Amino acid sequence: MGNQTSQVGALSPEELQEYMETTYFSKGEIILLRQKFLKLANNQEVERIPASVILEADFLKHNPFKKRILKTFSNDEEGGLSMSFDDFVSMCNVFSSRSPKALKIQAAFKIYDFDDDGYISKSDVRNVMATINEGCDEKELESWKKSELYLSEKELDQATDKVMEELDDDSSGRVSFYEFSKVLNRLSDFKLKFRFSGM
């Protein structure tokens, strides 16, 4: 029969060791992540999983920032936002409960920097606020828009101004990583909330 280690998608001992050294996951957790990745790929050996599949994964599909998360962690050179196993592990590592707050803040900054210019501008804050306001479940969007909690365009503008006032310490009109991290470091529950549920 031979050695069973040549199963579809099995990681070598060297690969497992490298993931253990570069993430906050144990050997067992890395094996579970590999199984989740393969399940998303219909148990086939693939280099990359299409964005459309990752966006509908249970741990991501209800997150209003799912497209930005994918953009932040995908190293798809063709721009399709597909994910390799390395990309998948990097993403899951940042959103794990054991990941340090500093790493989570760095990822949040990249996710919220919609124009990818290294700063969070008023436009980026407006996009963050609009993304939260719209949510991500299109089926419930119409009823949500009728709710008192849904923000009008004017209310979104006011909320954006207030958030910028809080974040933009030096009144430069844009928020540096330092300014952003200063504010997020004051939030005691940020580390607990910046994670995937069910992972």
Tab-separated table of C-alpha atoms in Angstrom:
chain	number	residue	atom	x	y	z
A	1	MET	CA	0.000	0.000	0.000
A	2	GLY	CA	2.838	2.384	0.741
A	3	ASN	CA	3.056	5.595	2.696
A	4	GLN	CA	-0.196	7.501	3.243
A	5	THR	CA	1.531	10.895	3.560
A	6	SER	CA	1.095	11.534	-0.145
A	7	GLN	CA	-2.597	12.354	0.322
A	8	VAL	CA	-4.045	15.140	-1.801
A	9	GLY	CA	-2.958	18.456	-0.328
A	10	ALA	CA	-0.880	17.060	2.540
A	11	LEU	CA	1.831	19.407	3.799
A	12	SER	CA	5.365	18.184	4.223
A	13	PRO	CA	6.929	18.221	7.715
A	14	GLU	CA	9.131	21.114	6.526
A	15	GLU	CA	6.115	23.124	5.367
A	16	LEU	CA	4.326	22.488	8.664
A	17	GLN	CA	7.388	23.601	10.596
A	18	GLU	CA	7.705	26.781	8.537
A	19	TYR	CA	4.045	27.698	9.128
A	20	MET	CA	4.466	27.013	12.859
A	21	GLU	CA	7.503	29.323	12.965
A	22	THR	CA	5.858	32.175	11.035
A	23	THR	CA	2.318	32.150	12.485
A	24	TYR	CA	0.547	31.866	15.823
A	25	PHE	CA	-0.887	28.451	14.893
A	26	SER	CA	-0.027	25.023	16.252
A	27	LYS	CA	0.704	22.053	14.006
A	28	GLY	CA	-2.851	20.764	14.468
A	29	GLU	CA	-4.361	24.151	13.623
A	30	ILE	CA	-2.281	24.410	10.449
A	31	ILE	CA	-3.476	20.965	9.387
A	32	LEU	CA	-7.077	22.095	10.051
A	33	LEU	CA	-6.484	25.249	7.980
A	34	ARG	CA	-5.148	23.087	5.144
A	35	GLN	CA	-8.296	20.956	5.361
A	36	LYS	CA	-10.501	24.093	5.245
A	37	PHE	CA	-8.551	25.361	2.237
A	38	LEU	CA	-8.920	22.039	0.442
A	39	LYS	CA	-12.629	21.909	1.294
A	40	LEU	CA	-13.045	25.339	-0.325
A	41	ALA	CA	-11.245	23.866	-3.367
A	42	ASN	CA	-13.644	20.887	-3.481
A	43	ASN	CA	-10.841	18.651	-2.140
A	44	GLN	CA	-8.723	19.174	-5.231
A	45	GLU	CA	-5.074	20.159	-5.311
A	46	VAL	CA	-5.088	23.754	-6.570
A	47	GLU	CA	-2.588	26.605	-6.406
A	48	ARG	CA	-5.230	29.279	-5.848
A	49	ILE	CA	-8.898	29.454	-4.891
A	50	PRO	CA	-11.012	32.025	-6.793
A	51	ALA	CA	-12.167	35.120	-4.934
A	52	SER	CA	-15.817	34.190	-5.521
A	53	VAL	CA	-15.341	31.016	-3.445
A	54	ILE	CA	-13.423	32.694	-0.603
A	55	LEU	CA	-15.965	35.545	-0.394
A	56	GLU	CA	-18.724	33.001	0.244
A	57	ALA	CA	-16.819	31.031	2.906
A	58	ASP	CA	-18.702	30.852	6.214
A	59	PHE	CA	-16.083	32.812	8.140
A	60	LEU	CA	-16.092	35.718	5.658
A	61	LYS	CA	-19.397	35.932	3.803
A	62	HIS	CA	-21.170	38.125	6.384
A	63	ASN	CA	-18.281	40.526	6.906
A	64	PRO	CA	-19.018	43.862	5.206
A	65	PHE	CA	-15.269	44.314	4.572
A	66	LYS	CA	-14.812	40.918	2.918
A	67	LYS	CA	-13.631	42.363	-0.411
A	68	ARG	CA	-11.138	44.659	1.302
A	69	ILE	CA	-9.914	41.770	3.455
A	70	LEU	CA	-9.358	39.697	0.342
A	71	LYS	CA	-7.576	42.588	-1.390
A	72	THR	CA	-5.327	43.020	1.646
A	73	PHE	CA	-4.246	39.384	1.857
A	74	SER	CA	-4.356	38.136	-1.731
A	75	ASN	CA	-1.028	38.096	-3.548
A	76	ASP	CA	-2.691	37.300	-6.858
A	77	GLU	CA	-0.354	38.852	-9.420
A	78	GLU	CA	-3.127	38.858	-12.004
A	79	GLY	CA	-5.337	41.050	-9.814
A	80	GLY	CA	-8.138	38.512	-9.495
A	81	LEU	CA	-7.924	38.365	-5.682
A	82	SER	CA	-7.675	34.581	-5.673
A	83	MET	CA	-5.923	33.078	-2.653
A	84	SER	CA	-3.047	30.661	-2.347
A	85	PHE	CA	-2.675	28.586	0.803
A	86	ASP	CA	0.023	31.034	1.966
A	87	ASP	CA	-2.411	33.951	1.493
A	88	PHE	CA	-5.120	32.008	3.331
A	89	VAL	CA	-2.839	31.220	6.283
A	90	SER	CA	-1.653	34.850	6.480
A	91	MET	CA	-5.241	36.085	6.538
A	92	CYS	CA	-6.366	33.553	9.138
A	93	ASN	CA	-3.266	34.250	11.243
A	94	VAL	CA	-4.089	37.955	11.568
A	95	PHE	CA	-7.701	37.202	12.454
A	96	SER	CA	-6.839	34.469	14.998
A	97	SER	CA	-7.451	35.097	18.687
A	98	ARG	CA	-3.733	34.647	19.477
A	99	SER	CA	-2.522	37.201	16.961
A	100	PRO	CA	-1.080	40.280	18.740
A	101	LYS	CA	-2.991	43.526	18.749
A	102	ALA	CA	-0.215	45.319	16.822
A	103	LEU	CA	-0.550	42.892	13.896
A	104	LYS	CA	-4.331	43.307	13.892
A	105	ILE	CA	-4.022	47.105	13.900
A	106	GLN	CA	-1.634	46.943	10.934
A	107	ALA	CA	-4.106	44.794	8.993
A	108	ALA	CA	-7.067	47.014	9.934
A	109	PHE	CA	-5.157	50.043	8.648
A	110	LYS	CA	-4.576	48.348	5.288
A	111	ILE	CA	-8.195	47.215	5.062
A	112	TYR	CA	-9.535	50.705	5.803
A	113	ASP	CA	-7.064	52.414	3.428
A	114	PHE	CA	-9.416	52.007	0.457
A	115	ASP	CA	-7.198	53.867	-2.017
A	116	ASP	CA	-4.052	52.036	-0.843
A	117	ASP	CA	-1.978	55.213	-0.525
A	118	GLY	CA	-0.578	54.488	2.957
A	119	TYR	CA	-2.897	56.941	4.706
A	120	ILE	CA	-6.534	56.947	5.727
A	121	SER	CA	-8.134	59.970	4.116
A	122	LYS	CA	-11.581	61.434	4.644
A	123	SER	CA	-12.649	59.537	1.526
A	124	ASP	CA	-11.388	56.276	3.068
A	125	VAL	CA	-13.293	56.980	6.294
A	126	ARG	CA	-16.408	57.715	4.245
A	127	ASN	CA	-15.963	54.375	2.449
A	128	VAL	CA	-15.565	52.582	5.799
A	129	MET	CA	-18.710	54.240	7.147
A	130	ALA	CA	-20.680	53.488	3.970
A	131	THR	CA	-19.501	49.869	3.993
A	132	ILE	CA	-20.670	49.436	7.579
A	133	ASN	CA	-23.932	51.247	6.797
A	134	GLU	CA	-24.691	49.078	3.771
A	135	GLY	CA	-23.692	45.811	5.423
A	136	CYS	CA	-23.100	42.889	3.092
A	137	ASP	CA	-26.319	40.914	2.927
A	138	GLU	CA	-28.122	42.216	-0.162
A	139	LYS	CA	-31.277	40.270	0.726
A	140	GLU	CA	-31.787	42.336	3.888
A	141	LEU	CA	-30.557	45.661	2.518
A	142	GLU	CA	-33.961	47.074	1.574
A	143	SER	CA	-35.465	46.476	5.021
A	144	TRP	CA	-32.249	47.745	6.638
A	145	LYS	CA	-32.516	50.998	4.653
A	146	LYS	CA	-35.945	51.580	6.248
A	147	SER	CA	-34.528	51.098	9.763
A	148	GLU	CA	-33.823	54.062	12.074
A	149	LEU	CA	-30.247	52.816	12.365
A	150	TYR	CA	-29.558	53.262	8.656
A	151	LEU	CA	-27.638	56.505	8.065
A	152	SER	CA	-28.713	58.979	5.399
A	153	GLU	CA	-26.059	60.580	3.185
A	154	LYS	CA	-26.060	63.658	5.433
A	155	GLU	CA	-25.671	61.520	8.548
A	156	LEU	CA	-22.851	59.584	6.881
A	157	ASP	CA	-21.063	62.852	6.124
A	158	GLN	CA	-21.508	64.006	9.726
A	159	ALA	CA	-20.262	60.678	11.091
A	160	THR	CA	-17.281	60.800	8.705
A	161	ASP	CA	-16.367	64.294	9.935
A	162	LYS	CA	-16.607	63.156	13.558
A	163	VAL	CA	-14.413	60.090	12.969
A	164	MET	CA	-11.822	62.178	11.105
A	165	GLU	CA	-11.805	64.672	13.957
A	166	GLU	CA	-11.079	61.819	16.375
A	167	LEU	CA	-8.399	60.129	14.242
A	168	ASP	CA	-6.586	63.056	12.569
A	169	ASP	CA	-4.436	64.252	15.467
A	170	ASP	CA	-2.352	66.710	13.465
A	171	SER	CA	-5.268	68.072	11.365
A	172	SER	CA	-3.467	67.178	8.143
A	173	GLY	CA	-6.617	65.897	6.461
A	174	ARG	CA	-5.332	62.329	6.474
A	175	VAL	CA	-4.581	59.755	9.149
A	176	SER	CA	-1.142	58.189	9.423
A	177	PHE	CA	-0.585	54.685	10.713
A	178	TYR	CA	0.768	56.203	13.938
A	179	GLU	CA	-2.409	58.238	14.501
A	180	PHE	CA	-4.590	55.248	13.657
A	181	SER	CA	-2.709	52.889	15.976
A	182	LYS	CA	-2.828	55.431	18.823
A	183	VAL	CA	-6.626	55.404	18.711
A	184	LEU	CA	-6.996	51.645	18.276
A	185	ASN	CA	-4.564	50.921	21.102
A	186	ARG	CA	-6.987	52.747	23.411
A	187	LEU	CA	-9.791	50.315	22.492
A	188	SER	CA	-9.511	47.494	25.006
A	189	ASP	CA	-11.790	45.104	23.080
A	190	PHE	CA	-10.353	45.678	19.575
A	191	LYS	CA	-8.164	42.548	19.697
A	192	LEU	CA	-11.140	40.413	20.725
A	193	LYS	CA	-13.444	41.765	18.023
A	194	PHE	CA	-10.958	41.795	15.128
A	195	ARG	CA	-11.212	38.085	14.389
A	196	PHE	CA	-13.162	35.562	12.380
A	197	SER	CA	-15.914	33.820	14.274
A	198	GLY	CA	-15.875	30.065	13.941
A	199	MET	CA	-12.196	29.847	12.996
